[in-house]
XYZ file of C-alpha atoms in Angstrom:
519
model
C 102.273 126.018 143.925
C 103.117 126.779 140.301
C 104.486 129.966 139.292
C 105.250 129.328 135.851
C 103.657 126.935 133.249
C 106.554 124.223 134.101
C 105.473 122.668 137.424
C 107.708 123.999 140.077
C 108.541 122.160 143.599
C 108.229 125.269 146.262
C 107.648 125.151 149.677
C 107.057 127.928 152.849
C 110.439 129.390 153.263
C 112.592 128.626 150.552
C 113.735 130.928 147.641
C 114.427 128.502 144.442
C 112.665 129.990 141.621
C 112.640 127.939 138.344
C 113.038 130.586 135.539
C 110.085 131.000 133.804
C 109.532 129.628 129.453
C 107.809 131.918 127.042
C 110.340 134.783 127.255
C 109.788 135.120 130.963
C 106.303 135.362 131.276
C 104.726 134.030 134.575
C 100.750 132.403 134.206
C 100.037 132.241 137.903
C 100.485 134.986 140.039
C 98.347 135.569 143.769
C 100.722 137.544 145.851
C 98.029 138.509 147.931
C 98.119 134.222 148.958
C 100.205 134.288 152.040
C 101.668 130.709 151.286
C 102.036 131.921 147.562
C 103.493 135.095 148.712
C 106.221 133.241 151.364
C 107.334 130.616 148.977
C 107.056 132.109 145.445
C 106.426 135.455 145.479
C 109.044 137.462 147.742
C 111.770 136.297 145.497
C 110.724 136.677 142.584
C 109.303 140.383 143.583
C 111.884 141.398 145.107
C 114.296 140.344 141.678
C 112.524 142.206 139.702
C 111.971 145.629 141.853
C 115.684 145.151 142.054
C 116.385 145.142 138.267
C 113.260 147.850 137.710
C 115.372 150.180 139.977
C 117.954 149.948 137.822
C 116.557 150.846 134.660
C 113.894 153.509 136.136
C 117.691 155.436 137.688
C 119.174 155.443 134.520
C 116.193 156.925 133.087
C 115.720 159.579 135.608
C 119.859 160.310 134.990
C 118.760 161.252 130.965
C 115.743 162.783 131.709
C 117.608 165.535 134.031
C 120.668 165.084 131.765
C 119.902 168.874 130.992
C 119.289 169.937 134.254
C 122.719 170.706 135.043
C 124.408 170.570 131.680
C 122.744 173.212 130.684
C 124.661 175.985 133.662
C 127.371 174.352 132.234
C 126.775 175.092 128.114
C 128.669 179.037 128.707
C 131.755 177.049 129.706
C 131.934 175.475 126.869
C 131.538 177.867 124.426
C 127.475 178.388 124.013
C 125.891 182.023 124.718
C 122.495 181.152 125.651
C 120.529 183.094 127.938
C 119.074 182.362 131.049
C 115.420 181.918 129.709
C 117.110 179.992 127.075
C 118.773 177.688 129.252
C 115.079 177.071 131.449
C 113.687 176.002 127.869
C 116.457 173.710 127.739
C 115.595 172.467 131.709
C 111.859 172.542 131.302
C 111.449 170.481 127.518
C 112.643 167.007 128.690
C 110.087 167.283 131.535
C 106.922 168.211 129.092
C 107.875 165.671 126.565
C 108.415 162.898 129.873
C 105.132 163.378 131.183
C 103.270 163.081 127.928
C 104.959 159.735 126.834
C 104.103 158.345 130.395
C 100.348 157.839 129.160
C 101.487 155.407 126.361
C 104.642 153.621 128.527
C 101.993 153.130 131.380
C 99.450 151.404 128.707
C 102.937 149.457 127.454
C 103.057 147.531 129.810
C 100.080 145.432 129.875
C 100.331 145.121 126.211
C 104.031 144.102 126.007
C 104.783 142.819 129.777
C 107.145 144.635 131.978
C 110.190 143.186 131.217
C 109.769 143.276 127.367
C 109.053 147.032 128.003
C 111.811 147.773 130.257
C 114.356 146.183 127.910
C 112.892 148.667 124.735
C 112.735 151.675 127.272
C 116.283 151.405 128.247
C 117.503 151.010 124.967
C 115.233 154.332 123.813
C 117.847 156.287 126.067
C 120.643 155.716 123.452
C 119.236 158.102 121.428
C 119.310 161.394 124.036
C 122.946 160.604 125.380
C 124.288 159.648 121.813
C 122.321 163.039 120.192
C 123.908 164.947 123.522
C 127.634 163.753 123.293
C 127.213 164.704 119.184
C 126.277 167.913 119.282
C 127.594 169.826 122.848
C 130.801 169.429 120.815
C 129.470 171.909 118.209
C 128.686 175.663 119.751
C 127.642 176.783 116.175
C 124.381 174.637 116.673
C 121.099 176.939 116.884
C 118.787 176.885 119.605
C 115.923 174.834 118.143
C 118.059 172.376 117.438
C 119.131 172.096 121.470
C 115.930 172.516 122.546
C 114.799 169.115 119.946
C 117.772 167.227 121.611
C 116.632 168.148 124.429
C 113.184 166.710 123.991
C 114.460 163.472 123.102
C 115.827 163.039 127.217
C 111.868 162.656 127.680
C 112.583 159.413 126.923
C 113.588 158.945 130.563
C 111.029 160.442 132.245
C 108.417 157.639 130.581
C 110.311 155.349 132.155
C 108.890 155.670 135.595
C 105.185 155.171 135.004
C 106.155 151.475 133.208
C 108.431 150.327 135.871
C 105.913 151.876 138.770
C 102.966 149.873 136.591
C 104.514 147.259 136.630
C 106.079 146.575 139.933
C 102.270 147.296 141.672
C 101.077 144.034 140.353
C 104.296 141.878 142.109
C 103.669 143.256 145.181
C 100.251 142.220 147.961
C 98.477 145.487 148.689
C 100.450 145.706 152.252
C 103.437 145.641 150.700
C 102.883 148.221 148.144
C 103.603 151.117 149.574
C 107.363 150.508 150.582
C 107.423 148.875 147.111
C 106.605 151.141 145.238
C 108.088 153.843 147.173
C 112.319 152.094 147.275
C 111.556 151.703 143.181
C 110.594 155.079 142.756
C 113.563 156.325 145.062
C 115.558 154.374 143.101
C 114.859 156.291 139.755
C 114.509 159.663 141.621
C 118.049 159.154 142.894
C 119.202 159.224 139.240
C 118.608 163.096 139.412
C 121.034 163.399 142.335
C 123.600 160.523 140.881
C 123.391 162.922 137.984
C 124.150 166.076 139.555
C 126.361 164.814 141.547
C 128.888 163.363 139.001
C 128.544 164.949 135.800
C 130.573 168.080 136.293
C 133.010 165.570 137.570
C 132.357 163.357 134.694
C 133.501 165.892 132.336
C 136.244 167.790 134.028
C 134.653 170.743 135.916
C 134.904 171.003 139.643
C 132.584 168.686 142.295
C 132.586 167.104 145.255
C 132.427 169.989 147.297
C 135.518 171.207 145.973
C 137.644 168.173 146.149
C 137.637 167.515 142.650
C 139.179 170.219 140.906
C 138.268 171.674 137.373
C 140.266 169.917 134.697
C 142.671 171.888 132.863
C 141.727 171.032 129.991
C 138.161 172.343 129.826
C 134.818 171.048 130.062
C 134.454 167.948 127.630
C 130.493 167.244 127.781
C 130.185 164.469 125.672
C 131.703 161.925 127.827
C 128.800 161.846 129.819
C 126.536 161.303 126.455
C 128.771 158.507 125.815
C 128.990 157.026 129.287
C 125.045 156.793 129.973
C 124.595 155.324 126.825
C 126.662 152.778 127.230
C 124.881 152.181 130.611
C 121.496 152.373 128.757
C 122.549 149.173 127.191
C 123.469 147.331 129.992
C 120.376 148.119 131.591
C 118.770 146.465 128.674
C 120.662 143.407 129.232
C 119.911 143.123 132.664
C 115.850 143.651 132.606
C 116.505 141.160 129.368
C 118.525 138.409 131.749
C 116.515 138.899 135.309
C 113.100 140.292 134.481
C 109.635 138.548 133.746
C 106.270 139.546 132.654
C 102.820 138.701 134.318
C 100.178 137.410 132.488
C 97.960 138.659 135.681
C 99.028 142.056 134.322
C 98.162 141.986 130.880
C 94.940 144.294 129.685
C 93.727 145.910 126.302
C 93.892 149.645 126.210
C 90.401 149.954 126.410
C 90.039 148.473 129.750
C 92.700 150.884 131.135
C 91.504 154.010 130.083
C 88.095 153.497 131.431
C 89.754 154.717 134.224
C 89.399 158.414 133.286
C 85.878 158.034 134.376
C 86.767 158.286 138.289
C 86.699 161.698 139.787
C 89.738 160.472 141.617
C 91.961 159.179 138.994
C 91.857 163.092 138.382
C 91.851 164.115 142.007
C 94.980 162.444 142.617
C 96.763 163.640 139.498
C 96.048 167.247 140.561
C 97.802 166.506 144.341
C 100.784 164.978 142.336
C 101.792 168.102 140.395
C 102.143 169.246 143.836
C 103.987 166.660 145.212
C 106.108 164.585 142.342
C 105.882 167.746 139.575
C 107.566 170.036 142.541
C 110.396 167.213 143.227
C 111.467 167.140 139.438
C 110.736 170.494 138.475
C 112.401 172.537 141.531
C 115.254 169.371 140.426
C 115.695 170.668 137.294
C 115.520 174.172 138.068
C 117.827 174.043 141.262
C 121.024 174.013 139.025
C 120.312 177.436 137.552
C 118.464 178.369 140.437
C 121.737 178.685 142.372
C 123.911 180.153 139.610
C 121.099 183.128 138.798
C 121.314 184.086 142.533
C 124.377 183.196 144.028
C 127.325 182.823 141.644
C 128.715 185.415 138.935
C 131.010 183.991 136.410
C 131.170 186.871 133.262
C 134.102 184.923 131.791
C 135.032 180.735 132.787
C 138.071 181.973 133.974
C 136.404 184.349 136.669
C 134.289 183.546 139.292
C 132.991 184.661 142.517
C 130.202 183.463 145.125
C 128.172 179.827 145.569
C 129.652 177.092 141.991
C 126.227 175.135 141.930
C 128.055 171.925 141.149
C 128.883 171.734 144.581
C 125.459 171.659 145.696
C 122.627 171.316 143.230
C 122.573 167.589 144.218
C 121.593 167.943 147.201
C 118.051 167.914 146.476
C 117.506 165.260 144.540
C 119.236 163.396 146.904
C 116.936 164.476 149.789
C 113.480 164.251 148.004
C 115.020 160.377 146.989
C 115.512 159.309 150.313
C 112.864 160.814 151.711
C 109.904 158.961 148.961
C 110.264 155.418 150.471
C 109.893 157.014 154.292
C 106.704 158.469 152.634
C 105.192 155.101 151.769
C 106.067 154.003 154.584
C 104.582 156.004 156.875
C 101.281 156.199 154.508
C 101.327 151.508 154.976
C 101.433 153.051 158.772
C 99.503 156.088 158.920
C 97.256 156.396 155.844
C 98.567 158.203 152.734
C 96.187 161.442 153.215
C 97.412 162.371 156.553
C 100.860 161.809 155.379
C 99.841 163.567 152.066
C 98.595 166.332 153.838
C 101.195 167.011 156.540
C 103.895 166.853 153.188
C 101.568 170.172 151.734
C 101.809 171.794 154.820
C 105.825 171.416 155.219
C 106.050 172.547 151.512
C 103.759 176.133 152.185
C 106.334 176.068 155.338
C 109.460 175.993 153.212
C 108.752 177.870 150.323
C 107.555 180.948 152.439
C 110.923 180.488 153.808
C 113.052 179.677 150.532
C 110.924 183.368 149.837
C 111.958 185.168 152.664
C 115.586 184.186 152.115
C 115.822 185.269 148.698
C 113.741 189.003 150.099
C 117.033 189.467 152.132
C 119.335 189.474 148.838
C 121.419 192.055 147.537
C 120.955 193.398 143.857
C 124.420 192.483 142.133
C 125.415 194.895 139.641
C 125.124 193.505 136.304
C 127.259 194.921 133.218
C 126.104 195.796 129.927
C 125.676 193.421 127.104
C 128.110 195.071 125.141
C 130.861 194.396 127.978
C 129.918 191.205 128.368
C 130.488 190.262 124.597
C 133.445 192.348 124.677
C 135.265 190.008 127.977
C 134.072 187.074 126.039
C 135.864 188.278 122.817
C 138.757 189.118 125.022
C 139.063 187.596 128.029
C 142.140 189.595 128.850
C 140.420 192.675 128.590
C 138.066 191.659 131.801
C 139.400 194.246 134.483
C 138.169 191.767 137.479
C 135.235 192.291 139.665
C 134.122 195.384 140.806
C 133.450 195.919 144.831
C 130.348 196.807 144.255
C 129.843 193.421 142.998
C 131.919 191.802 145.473
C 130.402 193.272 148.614
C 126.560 191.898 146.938
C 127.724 188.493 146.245
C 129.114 188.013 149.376
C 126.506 189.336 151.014
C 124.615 186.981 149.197
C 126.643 184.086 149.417
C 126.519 184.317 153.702
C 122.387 183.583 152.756
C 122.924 180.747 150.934
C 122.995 178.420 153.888
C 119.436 179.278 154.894
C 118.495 179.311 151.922
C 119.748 175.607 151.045
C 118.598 174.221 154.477
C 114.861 175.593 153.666
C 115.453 174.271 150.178
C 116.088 171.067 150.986
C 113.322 170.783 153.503
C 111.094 171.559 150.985
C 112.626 168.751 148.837
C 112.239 166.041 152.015
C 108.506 167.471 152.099
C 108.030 166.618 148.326
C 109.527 163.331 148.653
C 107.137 162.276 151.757
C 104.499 163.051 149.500
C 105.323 161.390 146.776
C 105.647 158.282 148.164
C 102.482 158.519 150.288
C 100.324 160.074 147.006
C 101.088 156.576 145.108
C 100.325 154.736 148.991
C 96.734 155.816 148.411
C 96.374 155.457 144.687
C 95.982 151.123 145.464
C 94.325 152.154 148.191
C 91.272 154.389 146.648
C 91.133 151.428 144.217
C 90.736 148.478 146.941
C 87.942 151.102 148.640
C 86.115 150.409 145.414
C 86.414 146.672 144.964
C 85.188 146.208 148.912
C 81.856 147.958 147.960
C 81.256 144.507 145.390
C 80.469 142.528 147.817
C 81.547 140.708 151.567
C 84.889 139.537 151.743
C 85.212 136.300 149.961
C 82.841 136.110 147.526
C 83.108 135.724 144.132
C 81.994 139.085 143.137
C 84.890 140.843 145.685
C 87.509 138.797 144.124
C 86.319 139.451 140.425
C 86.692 143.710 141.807
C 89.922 143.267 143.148
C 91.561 141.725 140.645
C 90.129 144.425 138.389
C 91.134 147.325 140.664
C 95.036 146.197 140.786
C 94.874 146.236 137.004
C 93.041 149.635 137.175
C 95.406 151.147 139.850
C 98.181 150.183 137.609
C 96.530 152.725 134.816
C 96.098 155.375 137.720
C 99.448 155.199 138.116
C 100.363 155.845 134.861
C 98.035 158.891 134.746
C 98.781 160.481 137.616
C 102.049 160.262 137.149
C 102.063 161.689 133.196
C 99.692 164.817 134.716
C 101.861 165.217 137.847
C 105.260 165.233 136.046
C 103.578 168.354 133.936
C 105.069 170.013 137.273
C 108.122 169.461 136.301
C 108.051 171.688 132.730
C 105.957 174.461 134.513
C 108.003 175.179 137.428
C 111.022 176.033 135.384
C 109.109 178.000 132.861
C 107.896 179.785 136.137
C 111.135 180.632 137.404
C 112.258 181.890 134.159
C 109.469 184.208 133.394
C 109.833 186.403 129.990
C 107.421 188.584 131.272
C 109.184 189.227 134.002
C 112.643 191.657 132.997
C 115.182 190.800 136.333
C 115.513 187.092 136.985
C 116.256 187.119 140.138
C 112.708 188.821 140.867
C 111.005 186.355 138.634
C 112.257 183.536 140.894
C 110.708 185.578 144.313
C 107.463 185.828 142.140
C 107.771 181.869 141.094
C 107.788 181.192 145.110
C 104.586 182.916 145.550
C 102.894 181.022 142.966
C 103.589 177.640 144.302
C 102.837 178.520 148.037
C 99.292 179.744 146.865
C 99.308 176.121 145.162
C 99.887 174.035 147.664
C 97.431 175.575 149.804
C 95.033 174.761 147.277
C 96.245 171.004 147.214
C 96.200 170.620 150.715
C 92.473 171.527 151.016
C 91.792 169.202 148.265
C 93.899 166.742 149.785
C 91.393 167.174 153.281
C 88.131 167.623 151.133
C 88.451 164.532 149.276
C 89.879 162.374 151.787
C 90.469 163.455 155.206
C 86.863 165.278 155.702
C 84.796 163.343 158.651
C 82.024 161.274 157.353
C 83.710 160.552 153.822
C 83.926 157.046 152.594
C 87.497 157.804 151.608
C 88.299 159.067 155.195
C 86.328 155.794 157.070
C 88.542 153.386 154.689
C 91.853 155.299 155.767
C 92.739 155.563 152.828
């Protein structure tokens, strides 16, 4: 069968894919053709997820570029404050989830690959504005806080490469597809985490890597990632295509708001997706707020969150493709459901653990400034002090363990959320008419391009999560952070008890139409 405009010799079983004319785009696309599928498809799919992965983890890398260079901004030589350094965490995340609307709606206009080669090259701008200004500690606040808007870049990223890889993929298949590309970009958070404070000389790696004498020099990760935005570029340029099966106007993707559950779904994925990035974000600070005391760089005492903040990321990655596959298996609202009820689980825990901290003693601004001034004037750490942060730091374990269960429970979820997003959408198209027919094949091609705008959608409202969970834990109405954060816990608990009733009501309840298609 043809593939491309150019007449192409394929047969069952082999992989030889002529590249396609026309800048890549591909005229004939029916992966839902078992002999297409076998012959043409797989390949050519699987290429392309492959390249998509790529460019979607580099994005997800800028978009939490703040995330953990911003507990790093005191050490080298900025005195923001904690709420400060939240705005700093939470911006990137409000400005990725609104340009995911308009990056999702790219991609039938443009084609995927035409779009994933701009995208990529959009993240020059955050690292390059990054690596400029962390060298200069006389810049205000508002300026930080723009730069730090620009990172949203990355975040858009996701809802064009998940847009696009649904329409490569047959609807059996989409679930573990879509779940290894978005694991792919999640994994950026953790890669990250992971590698900046070893990227620009602090301590990582559990401690193997040891702070560089020198200081911390924050623009070479600026500089690195945007020389890895480029070759991202190159590579969607080189290896992707676009499918003409994919293109649509505007128009015909936003009549999607119309569904009761384009909106349905968006609503579960602030629990699910806006918990993963914003409790990614947050975790970073999170750590050093409760668990670490450092009044001057050269003094510290209790948990360094650059050995650890990773970790969660890393979990809720590896965890999204196990999600969609267990919703190809299972159905994605059982698996949906049973992630809500692991996350009320773990966050009553994360809760209690953070009930059984000490209060650590914290010293006047005035002494503060004057160590800072003067770091030899710093007379060490009282015991007072001592005895809380240790006391503290022998939680910490628990407290991880139920953190990062929480993070596994988030990434199930996510996976299985987008599992029943083609799903709901295929449910519609089988009401047109018996299998077959004319009128059933007209639906479903229309409800693969309309799942593709769902996607987009529910991913822009769900990644909202991810700006109002930091905000949360840094609550200016509330005076002592560390209570703020035991109050943020609360919150979300109450939350995803509300999401998992939704979650049953909508499609789990006996009787349903949802529910009898399994979805």
């Amino acid at each position: 069968m043809s593939a491309t405009e150019t007449p192409t010799q394929q047969s069952v079983g082999t992989s030889t894919f002529a590249p396609p004319p026309r800048n890549g785009w591909i005229d004939h696309w029916e992966p839902e053709d078992p002999e297409f599928w076998e012959s043409v498809g797989k390949p050519v799919a699987r290429r392309n997820l492959i390249f998509s992965i790529l460019a979607e983890h580099l994005g997800f890398s800028v978009w939490l570029l703040w995330s953990v260079s911003a507990a790093l901004l005191t050490k080298a030589g900025f005195g923001f404050t904690p709420q400060q350094l939240f705005w700093l965490v939470a911006v990137p995340n409000l400005v990725g989830s609104l340009l995911r609307l308009p990056y999702t709606f790219a991609v039938p206009k443009f084609g995927g690959r035409n779009w994933t080669v701009i995208s990529a090259l959009l993240l020059v701008i955050p690292t390059l504005l990054f690596a400029f200004f962390v060298q200069r500690p006389d810049t205000p606040f508002w300026v930080f806080v723009v730069i730090a808007a620009t990172a949203g870049f990355g975040g858009g990223n996701f809802a064009s490469s998940m847009a696009s890889i649904n329409f490569f993929f047959p609807a059996d298949k989409k679930g573990a597809a879509l779940g290894l590309n978005a694991a792919g970009g999640n994994a950026g958070v953790a890669v990250i985490q992971f590698f900046l404070p070893i990227i620009v000389g602090g301590a990582g790696a559990f401690g193997l890597v040891k702070a560089s004498q020198s200081g911390i020099v924050l623009e070479r990760a600026g500089y690195l990632y945007a020389v890895l935005a480029v070759l991202a570029a190159v590579c969607a340029y080189a290896f992707m295509n676009n499918l003409r099966a994919a293109y649509s106007r505007p128009r015909e993707q936003l009549a999607v708001v119309r569904y009761r559950h384009t909106w349905v779904m968006a609503f579960l994925y602030i629990g699910t997706f806006g918990s993963f990035i914003g409790y990614s974000a947050a975790m970073p600070l999170l750590i050093k707020i409760n668990f670490f005391r450092s009044p001057i760089p050269s003094a510290s005492i209790g948990i360094n969150f650059v050995y650890y903040a990773f970790l969660g990321a890393l979990v809720g990655s590896i965890a999204r493709p196990f999600g969609g596959w267990l919703a190809d298996k299972y159905g994605g609202a059982r698996v949906t459901l049973g992630a809500f009820v692991a996350m009320i689980l773990g966050t009553l825990t994360v809760y209690f653990t953070l009930t059984r901290l000490d209060t650590v003693p914290v010293p006047s601004p005035e002494k503060l400034a004057a160590w800072t001034k003067d770091p030899a004037s710093f007379p060490g750490f009282s015991p007072e002090v001592v005895a809380a942060v240790n006391h503290n730091s022998d939680i910490f374990p628990f407290f991880l363990l139920a953190f990062l269960f929480v993070f596994a429970a988030t990434g199930i979820g996510n996976g299985s959320a987008y599992r029943m997003i083609p799903a709901i959408w295929k449910t519609y198209a089988a009401s047109a008419g018996p299998e077959g027919s004319q009128p059933r094949a007209d639906a479903e091609a229309k409800s693969t391009k309309e799942a593709s705008a769902v996607l987009g959608i529910v991913g822009a409202v769900g990644a909202i999560g991810g700006f109002l969970i930091p905000i949360t834990f840094s609550s200016p109405w509330v005076a002592d952070p560390v209570q703020a954060t035991k109050s943020a816990f609360v919150v979300f608990t109450v939350f995803y008890v509300i999401c998992l009733a939704v979650t049953w009501a909508y499609y789990l309840r006996p009787g349903s139409a949802m529910a009898k298609a399994r979805v």
